[in-house]
mmCIF file of C-alpha atoms and ligand atoms in Angstrom:
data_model
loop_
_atom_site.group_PDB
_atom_site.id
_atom_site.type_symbol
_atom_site.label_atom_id
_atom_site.label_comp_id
_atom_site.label_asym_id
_atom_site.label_seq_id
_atom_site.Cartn_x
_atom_site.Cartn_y
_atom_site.Cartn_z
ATOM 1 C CA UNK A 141 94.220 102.282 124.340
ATOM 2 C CA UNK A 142 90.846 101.318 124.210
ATOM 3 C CA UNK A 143 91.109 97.340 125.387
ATOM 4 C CA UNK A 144 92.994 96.164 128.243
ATOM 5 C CA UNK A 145 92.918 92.851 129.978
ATOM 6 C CA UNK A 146 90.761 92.116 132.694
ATOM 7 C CA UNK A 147 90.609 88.288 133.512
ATOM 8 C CA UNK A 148 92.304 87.668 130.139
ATOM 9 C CA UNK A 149 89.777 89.141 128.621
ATOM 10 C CA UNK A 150 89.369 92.309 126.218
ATOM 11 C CA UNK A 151 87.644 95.054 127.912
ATOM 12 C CA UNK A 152 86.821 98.996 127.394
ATOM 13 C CA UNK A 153 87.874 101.440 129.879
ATOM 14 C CA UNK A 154 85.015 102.586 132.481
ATOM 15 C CA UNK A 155 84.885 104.255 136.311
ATOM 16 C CA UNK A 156 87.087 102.783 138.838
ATOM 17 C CA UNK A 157 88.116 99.136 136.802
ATOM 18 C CA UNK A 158 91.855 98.099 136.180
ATOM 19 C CA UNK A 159 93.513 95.854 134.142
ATOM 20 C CA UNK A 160 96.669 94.589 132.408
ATOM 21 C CA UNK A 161 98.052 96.037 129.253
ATOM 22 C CA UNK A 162 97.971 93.618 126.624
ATOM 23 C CA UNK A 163 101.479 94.531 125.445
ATOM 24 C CA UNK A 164 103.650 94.560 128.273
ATOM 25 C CA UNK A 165 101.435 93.190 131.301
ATOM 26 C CA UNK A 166 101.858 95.767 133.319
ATOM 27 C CA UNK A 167 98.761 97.560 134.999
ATOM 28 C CA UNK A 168 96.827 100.318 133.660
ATOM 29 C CA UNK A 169 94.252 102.671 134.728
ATOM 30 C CA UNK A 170 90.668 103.949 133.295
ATOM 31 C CA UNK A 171 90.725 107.113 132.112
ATOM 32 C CA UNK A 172 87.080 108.457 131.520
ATOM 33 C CA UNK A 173 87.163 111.949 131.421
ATOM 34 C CA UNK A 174 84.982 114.581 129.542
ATOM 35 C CA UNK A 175 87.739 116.117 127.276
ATOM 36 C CA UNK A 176 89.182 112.856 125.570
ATOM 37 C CA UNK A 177 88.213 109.894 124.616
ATOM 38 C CA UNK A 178 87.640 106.827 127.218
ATOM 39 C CA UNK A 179 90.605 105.334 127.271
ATOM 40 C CA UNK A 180 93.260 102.545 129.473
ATOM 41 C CA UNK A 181 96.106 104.078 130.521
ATOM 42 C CA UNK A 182 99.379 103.068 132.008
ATOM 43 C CA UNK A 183 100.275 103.487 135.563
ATOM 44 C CA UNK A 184 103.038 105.848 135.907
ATOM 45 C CA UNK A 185 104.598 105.865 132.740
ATOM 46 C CA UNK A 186 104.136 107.051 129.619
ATOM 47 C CA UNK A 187 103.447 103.765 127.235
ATOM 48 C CA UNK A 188 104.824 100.404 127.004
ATOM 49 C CA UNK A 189 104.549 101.222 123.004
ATOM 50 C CA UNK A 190 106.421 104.245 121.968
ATOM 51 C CA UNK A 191 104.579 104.160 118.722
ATOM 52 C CA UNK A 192 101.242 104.198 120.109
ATOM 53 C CA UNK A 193 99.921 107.951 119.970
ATOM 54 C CA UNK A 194 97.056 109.274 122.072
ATOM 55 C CA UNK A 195 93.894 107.982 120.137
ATOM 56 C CA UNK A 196 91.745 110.858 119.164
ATOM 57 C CA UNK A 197 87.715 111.122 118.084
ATOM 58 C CA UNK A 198 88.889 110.264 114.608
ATOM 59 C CA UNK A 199 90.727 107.430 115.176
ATOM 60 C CA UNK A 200 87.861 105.659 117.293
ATOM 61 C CA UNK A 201 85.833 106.373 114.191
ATOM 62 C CA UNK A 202 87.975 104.506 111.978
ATOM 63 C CA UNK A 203 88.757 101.277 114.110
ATOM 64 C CA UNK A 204 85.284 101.076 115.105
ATOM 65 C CA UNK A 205 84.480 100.329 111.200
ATOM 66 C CA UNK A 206 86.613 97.053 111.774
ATOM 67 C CA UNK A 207 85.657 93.637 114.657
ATOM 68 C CA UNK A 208 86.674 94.216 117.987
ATOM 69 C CA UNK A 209 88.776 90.780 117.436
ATOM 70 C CA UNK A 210 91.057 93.060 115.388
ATOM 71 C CA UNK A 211 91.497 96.210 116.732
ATOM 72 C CA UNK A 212 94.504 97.241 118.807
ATOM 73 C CA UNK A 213 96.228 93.765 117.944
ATOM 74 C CA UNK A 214 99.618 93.074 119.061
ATOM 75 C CA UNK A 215 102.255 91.812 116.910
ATOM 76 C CA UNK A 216 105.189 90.355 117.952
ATOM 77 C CA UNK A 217 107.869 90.259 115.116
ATOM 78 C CA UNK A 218 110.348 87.381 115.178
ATOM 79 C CA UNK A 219 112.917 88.539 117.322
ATOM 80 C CA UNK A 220 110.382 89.034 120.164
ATOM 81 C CA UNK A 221 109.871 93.099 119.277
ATOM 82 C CA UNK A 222 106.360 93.680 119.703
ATOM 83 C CA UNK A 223 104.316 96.600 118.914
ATOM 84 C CA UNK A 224 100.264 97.356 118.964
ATOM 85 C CA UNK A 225 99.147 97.660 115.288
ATOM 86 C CA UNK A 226 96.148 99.380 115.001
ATOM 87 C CA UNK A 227 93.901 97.048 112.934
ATOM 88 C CA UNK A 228 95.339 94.136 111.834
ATOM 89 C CA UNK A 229 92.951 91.941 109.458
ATOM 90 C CA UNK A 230 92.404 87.956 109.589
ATOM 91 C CA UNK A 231 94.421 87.902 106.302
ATOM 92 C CA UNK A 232 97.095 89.839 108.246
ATOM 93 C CA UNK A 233 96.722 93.060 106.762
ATOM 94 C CA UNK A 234 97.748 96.071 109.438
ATOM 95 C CA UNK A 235 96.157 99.203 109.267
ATOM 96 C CA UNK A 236 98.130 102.127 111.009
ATOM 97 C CA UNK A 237 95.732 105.311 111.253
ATOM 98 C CA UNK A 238 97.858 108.434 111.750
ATOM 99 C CA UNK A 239 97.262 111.695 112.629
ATOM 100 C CA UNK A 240 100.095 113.501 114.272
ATOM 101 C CA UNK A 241 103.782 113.993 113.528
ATOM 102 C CA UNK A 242 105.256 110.936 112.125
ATOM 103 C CA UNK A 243 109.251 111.642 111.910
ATOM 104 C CA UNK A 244 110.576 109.984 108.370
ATOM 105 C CA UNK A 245 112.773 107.125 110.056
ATOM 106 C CA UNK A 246 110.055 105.735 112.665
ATOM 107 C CA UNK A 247 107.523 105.781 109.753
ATOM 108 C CA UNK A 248 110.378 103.645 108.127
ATOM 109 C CA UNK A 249 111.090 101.218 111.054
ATOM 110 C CA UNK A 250 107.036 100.833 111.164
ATOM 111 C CA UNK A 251 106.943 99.559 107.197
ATOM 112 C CA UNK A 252 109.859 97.536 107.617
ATOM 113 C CA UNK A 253 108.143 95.436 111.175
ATOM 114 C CA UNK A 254 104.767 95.402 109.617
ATOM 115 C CA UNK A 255 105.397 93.110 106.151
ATOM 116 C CA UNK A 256 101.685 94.254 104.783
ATOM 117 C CA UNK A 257 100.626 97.777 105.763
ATOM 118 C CA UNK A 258 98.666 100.349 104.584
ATOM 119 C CA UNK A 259 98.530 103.728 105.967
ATOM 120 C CA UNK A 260 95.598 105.951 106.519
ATOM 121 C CA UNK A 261 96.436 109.496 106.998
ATOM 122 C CA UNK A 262 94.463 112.177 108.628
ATOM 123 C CA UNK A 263 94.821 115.091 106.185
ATOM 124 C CA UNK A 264 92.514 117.185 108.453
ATOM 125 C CA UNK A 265 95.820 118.174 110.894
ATOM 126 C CA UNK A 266 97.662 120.002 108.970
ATOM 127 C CA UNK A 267 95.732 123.382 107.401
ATOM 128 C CA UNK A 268 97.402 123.642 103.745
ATOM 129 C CA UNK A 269 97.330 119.235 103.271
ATOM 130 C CA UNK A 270 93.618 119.714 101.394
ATOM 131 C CA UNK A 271 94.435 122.882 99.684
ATOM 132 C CA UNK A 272 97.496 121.353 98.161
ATOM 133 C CA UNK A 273 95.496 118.065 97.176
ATOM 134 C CA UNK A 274 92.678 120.162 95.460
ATOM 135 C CA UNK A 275 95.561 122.245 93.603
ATOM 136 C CA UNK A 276 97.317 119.310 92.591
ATOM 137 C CA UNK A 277 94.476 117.248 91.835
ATOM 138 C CA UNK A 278 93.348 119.002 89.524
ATOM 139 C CA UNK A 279 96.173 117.329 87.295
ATOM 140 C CA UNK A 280 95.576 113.626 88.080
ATOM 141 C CA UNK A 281 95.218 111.908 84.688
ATOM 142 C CA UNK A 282 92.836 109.043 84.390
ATOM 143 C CA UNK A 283 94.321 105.505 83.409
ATOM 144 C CA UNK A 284 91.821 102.414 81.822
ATOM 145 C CA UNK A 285 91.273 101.840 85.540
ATOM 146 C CA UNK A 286 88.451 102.964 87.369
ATOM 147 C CA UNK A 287 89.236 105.698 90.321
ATOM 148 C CA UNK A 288 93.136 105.010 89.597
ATOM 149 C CA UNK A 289 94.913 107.989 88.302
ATOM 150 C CA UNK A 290 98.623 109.117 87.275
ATOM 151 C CA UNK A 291 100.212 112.600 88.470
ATOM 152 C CA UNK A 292 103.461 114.021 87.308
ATOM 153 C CA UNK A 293 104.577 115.854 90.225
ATOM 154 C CA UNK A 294 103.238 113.768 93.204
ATOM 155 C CA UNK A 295 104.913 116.206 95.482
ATOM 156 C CA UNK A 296 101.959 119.027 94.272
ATOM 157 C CA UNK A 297 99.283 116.786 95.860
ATOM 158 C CA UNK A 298 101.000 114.706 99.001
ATOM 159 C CA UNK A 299 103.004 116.152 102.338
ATOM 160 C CA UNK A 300 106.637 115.920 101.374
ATOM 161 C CA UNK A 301 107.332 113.796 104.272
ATOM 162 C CA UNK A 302 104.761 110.848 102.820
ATOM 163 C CA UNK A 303 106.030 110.462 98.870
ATOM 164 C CA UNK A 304 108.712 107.587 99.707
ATOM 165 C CA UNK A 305 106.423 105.430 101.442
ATOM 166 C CA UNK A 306 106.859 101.259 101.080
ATOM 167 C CA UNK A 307 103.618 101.290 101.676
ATOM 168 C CA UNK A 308 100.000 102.726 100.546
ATOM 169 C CA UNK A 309 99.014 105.644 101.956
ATOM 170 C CA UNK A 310 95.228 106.840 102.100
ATOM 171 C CA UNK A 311 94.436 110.557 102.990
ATOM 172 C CA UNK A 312 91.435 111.396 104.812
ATOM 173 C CA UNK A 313 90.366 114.512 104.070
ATOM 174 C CA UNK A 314 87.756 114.689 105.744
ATOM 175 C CA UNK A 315 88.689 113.636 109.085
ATOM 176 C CA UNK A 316 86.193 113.205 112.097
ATOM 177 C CA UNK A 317 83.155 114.894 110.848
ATOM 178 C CA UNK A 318 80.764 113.326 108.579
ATOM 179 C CA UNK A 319 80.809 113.472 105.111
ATOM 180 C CA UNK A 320 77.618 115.204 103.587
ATOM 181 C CA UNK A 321 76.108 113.630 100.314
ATOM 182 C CA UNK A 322 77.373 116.763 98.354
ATOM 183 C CA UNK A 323 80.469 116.993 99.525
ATOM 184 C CA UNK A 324 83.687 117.210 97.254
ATOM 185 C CA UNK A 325 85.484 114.200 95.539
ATOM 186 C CA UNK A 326 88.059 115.184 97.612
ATOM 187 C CA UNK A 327 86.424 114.592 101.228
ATOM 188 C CA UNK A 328 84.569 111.927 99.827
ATOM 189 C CA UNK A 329 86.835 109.771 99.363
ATOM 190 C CA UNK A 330 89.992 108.209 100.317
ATOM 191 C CA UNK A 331 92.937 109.641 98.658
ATOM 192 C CA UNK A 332 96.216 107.006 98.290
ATOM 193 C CA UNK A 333 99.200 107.460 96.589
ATOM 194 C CA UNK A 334 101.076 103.653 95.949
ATOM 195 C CA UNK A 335 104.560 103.304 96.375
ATOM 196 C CA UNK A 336 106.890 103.444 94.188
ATOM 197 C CA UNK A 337 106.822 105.445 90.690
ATOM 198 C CA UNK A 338 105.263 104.636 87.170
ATOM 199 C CA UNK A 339 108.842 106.551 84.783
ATOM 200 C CA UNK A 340 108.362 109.044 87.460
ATOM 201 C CA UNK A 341 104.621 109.461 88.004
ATOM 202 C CA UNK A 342 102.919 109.069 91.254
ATOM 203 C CA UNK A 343 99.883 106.461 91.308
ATOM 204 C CA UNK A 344 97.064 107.322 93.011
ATOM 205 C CA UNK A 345 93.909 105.418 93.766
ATOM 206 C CA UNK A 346 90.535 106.917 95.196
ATOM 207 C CA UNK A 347 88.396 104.989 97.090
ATOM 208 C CA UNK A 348 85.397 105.333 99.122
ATOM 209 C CA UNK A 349 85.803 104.323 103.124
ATOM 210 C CA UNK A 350 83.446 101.976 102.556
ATOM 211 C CA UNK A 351 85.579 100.055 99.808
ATOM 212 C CA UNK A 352 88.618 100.377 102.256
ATOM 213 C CA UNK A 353 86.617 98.632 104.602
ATOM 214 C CA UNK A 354 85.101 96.013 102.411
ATOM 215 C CA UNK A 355 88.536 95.160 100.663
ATOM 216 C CA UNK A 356 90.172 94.864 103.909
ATOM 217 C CA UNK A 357 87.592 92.197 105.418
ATOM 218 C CA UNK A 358 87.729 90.145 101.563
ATOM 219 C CA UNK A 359 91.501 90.323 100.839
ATOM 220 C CA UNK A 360 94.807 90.262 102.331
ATOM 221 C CA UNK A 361 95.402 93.220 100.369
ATOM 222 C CA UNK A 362 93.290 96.548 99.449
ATOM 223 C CA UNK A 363 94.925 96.362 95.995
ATOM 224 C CA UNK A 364 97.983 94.926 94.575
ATOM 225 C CA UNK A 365 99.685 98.541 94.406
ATOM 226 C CA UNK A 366 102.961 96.239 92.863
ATOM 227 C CA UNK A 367 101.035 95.441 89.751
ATOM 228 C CA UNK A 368 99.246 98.591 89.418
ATOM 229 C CA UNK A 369 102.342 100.549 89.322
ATOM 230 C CA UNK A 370 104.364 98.228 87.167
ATOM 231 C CA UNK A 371 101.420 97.648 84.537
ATOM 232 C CA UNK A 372 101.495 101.871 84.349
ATOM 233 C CA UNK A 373 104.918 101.722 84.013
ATOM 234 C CA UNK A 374 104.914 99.168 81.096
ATOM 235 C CA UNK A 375 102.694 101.755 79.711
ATOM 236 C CA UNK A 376 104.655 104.764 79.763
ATOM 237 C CA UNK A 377 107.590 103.226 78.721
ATOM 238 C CA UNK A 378 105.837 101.965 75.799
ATOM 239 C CA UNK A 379 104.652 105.249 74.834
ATOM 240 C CA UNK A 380 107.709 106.917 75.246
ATOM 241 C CA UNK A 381 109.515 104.682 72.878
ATOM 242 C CA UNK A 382 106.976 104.901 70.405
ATOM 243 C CA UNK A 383 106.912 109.267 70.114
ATOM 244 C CA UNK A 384 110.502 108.403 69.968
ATOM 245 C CA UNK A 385 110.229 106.289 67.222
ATOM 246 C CA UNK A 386 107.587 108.733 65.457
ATOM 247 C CA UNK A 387 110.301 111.599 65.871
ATOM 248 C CA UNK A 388 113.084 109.507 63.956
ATOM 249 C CA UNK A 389 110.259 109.071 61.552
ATOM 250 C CA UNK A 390 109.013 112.205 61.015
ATOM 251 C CA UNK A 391 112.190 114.698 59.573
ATOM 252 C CA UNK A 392 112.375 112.348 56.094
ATOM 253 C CA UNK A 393 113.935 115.125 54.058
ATOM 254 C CA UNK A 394 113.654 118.069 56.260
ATOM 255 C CA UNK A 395 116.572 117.109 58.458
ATOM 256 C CA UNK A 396 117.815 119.522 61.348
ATOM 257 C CA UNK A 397 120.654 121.143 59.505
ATOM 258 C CA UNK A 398 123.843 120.135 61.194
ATOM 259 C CA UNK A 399 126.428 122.505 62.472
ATOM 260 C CA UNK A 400 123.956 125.440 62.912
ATOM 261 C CA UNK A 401 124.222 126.029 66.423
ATOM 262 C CA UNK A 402 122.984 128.524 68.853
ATOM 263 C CA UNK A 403 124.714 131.226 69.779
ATOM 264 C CA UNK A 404 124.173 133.483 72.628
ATOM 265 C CA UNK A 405 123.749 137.360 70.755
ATOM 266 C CA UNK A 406 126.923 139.107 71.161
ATOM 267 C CA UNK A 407 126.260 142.043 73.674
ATOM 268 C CA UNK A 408 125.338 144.780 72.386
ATOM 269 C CA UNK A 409 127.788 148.102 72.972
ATOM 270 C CA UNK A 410 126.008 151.041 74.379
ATOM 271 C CA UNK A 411 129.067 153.365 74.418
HETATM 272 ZN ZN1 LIG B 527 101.980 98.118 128.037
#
């Protein structure tokens, strides 16, 4: 972690200075080394948190983009569970920032203990995450909204184990190193895919880091994914029922001849 308590109060992790976890109370080291990150420590054992994972270059990046007041913030649920959120907002949004292995069912027990999540996803870990996105992009339709797109097969852009999320989930594409001014769309920005499904097609929203950032200090939410996806699902349904009603419409006096049905071709005998 990279606060722990020192007189009550929030401090970094330097040479020779302990302090108290904020989570459990319990007494942690500095660990300042060359190869990681400065970080606090527990004594002994492992973590108080067994969803905390070991904070890398990237994820320093990220939280440093929020106040200090915010970062590492622990929430303690009603029945006295308690777990470090990453970033949690004044309007009480919680920002988890992944980048290793997250099995299905703990990223499931973290939506359901956080009521207002979002997910940001670094999509620099695994090698063929990008690839796939820049295959599957390439069929993202637009919708009237700016930088919010449909896809038909959200499986072709997103790892398999994020497409049932409750909650949005931003890619990062381009992970710790900086983003040149030329870059691609797809490193540029922030890649999310909303839960839920408009008749089957994956939402997806791009957005700068900077807009993250910006939404998340004005609003309790980045965007209300809820409406999004139900307006686009108003919107297919309409348009489904109206090629349906252009089909009944259409065979006036050329009508599919009834009783003419296809047959599979009778083998043929060679012998
Ligand atoms: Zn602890």
């Amino acid at each position: 972690m990279r606060y722990a308590l020192v007189n009550n109060e929030r401090v970094e992790a330097s040479h020779g200075l302990s302090a108290l976890c904020p989570g459990c109370g319990q007494p942690m080291v500095a660990k300042c080394g060359d190869r990681r990150v400065h970080h606090w420590a527990h004594r002994g054992r492992r973590t108080c948190d067994h969803w905390w994972e070991p904070e890398t270059r990237w994820h320093r990046q990220w939280k440093s983009r929020f106040p200090a007041g915010w970062r590492e913030f622990v929430h303690v649920a009603a029945d006295g569970e308690r777990h470090i959120a990453d970033v949690r907002t004044g309007h009480g949004l919680v920002l988890e920032f992944q980048h290793s292995h997250l099995r299905p069912d703990e990223r499931a027990a973290r939506e359901a203990f956080y009521p207002n999540l979002i997910w940001v996803v670094d999509g620099t870990r695994l090698k063929r995450d990008a690839p796939r996105f820049a295959a599957g992009g390439q069929m993202l339709r637009p919708t009237p909204w700016r930088g919010i797109y449909t896809v038909a097969f959200p499986e072709e852009c997103f790892p398999p184990k994020w497409l049932d999320c409750r909650a949005p989930a931003f890619f990062d594409f381009a992970g710790a190193e900086p983003v040149a001014p030329d870059a691609t769309p797809i490193e540029r920005y922030l890649w999310g895919l909303l839960p839920g499904r408009a008749e089957g097609h994956g939402v997806v929203v791009a957005l700068g880091r900077g807009g993250l950032v910006r939404a998340a200090h004005e609003r309790p939410q980045i965007l209300d994914a809820a409406q999004i996806v139900g307006v686009l699902q108003a919107r297919f349904r309409a348009a489904r029922v109206a090629a349906m009603q252009e089909a009944r419409r259409l065979p006036s006096g050329k009508r599919w001849k009834r009783g003419r049905v296809w047959r599979r071709p009778r083998p043929r005998r060679r012998f």
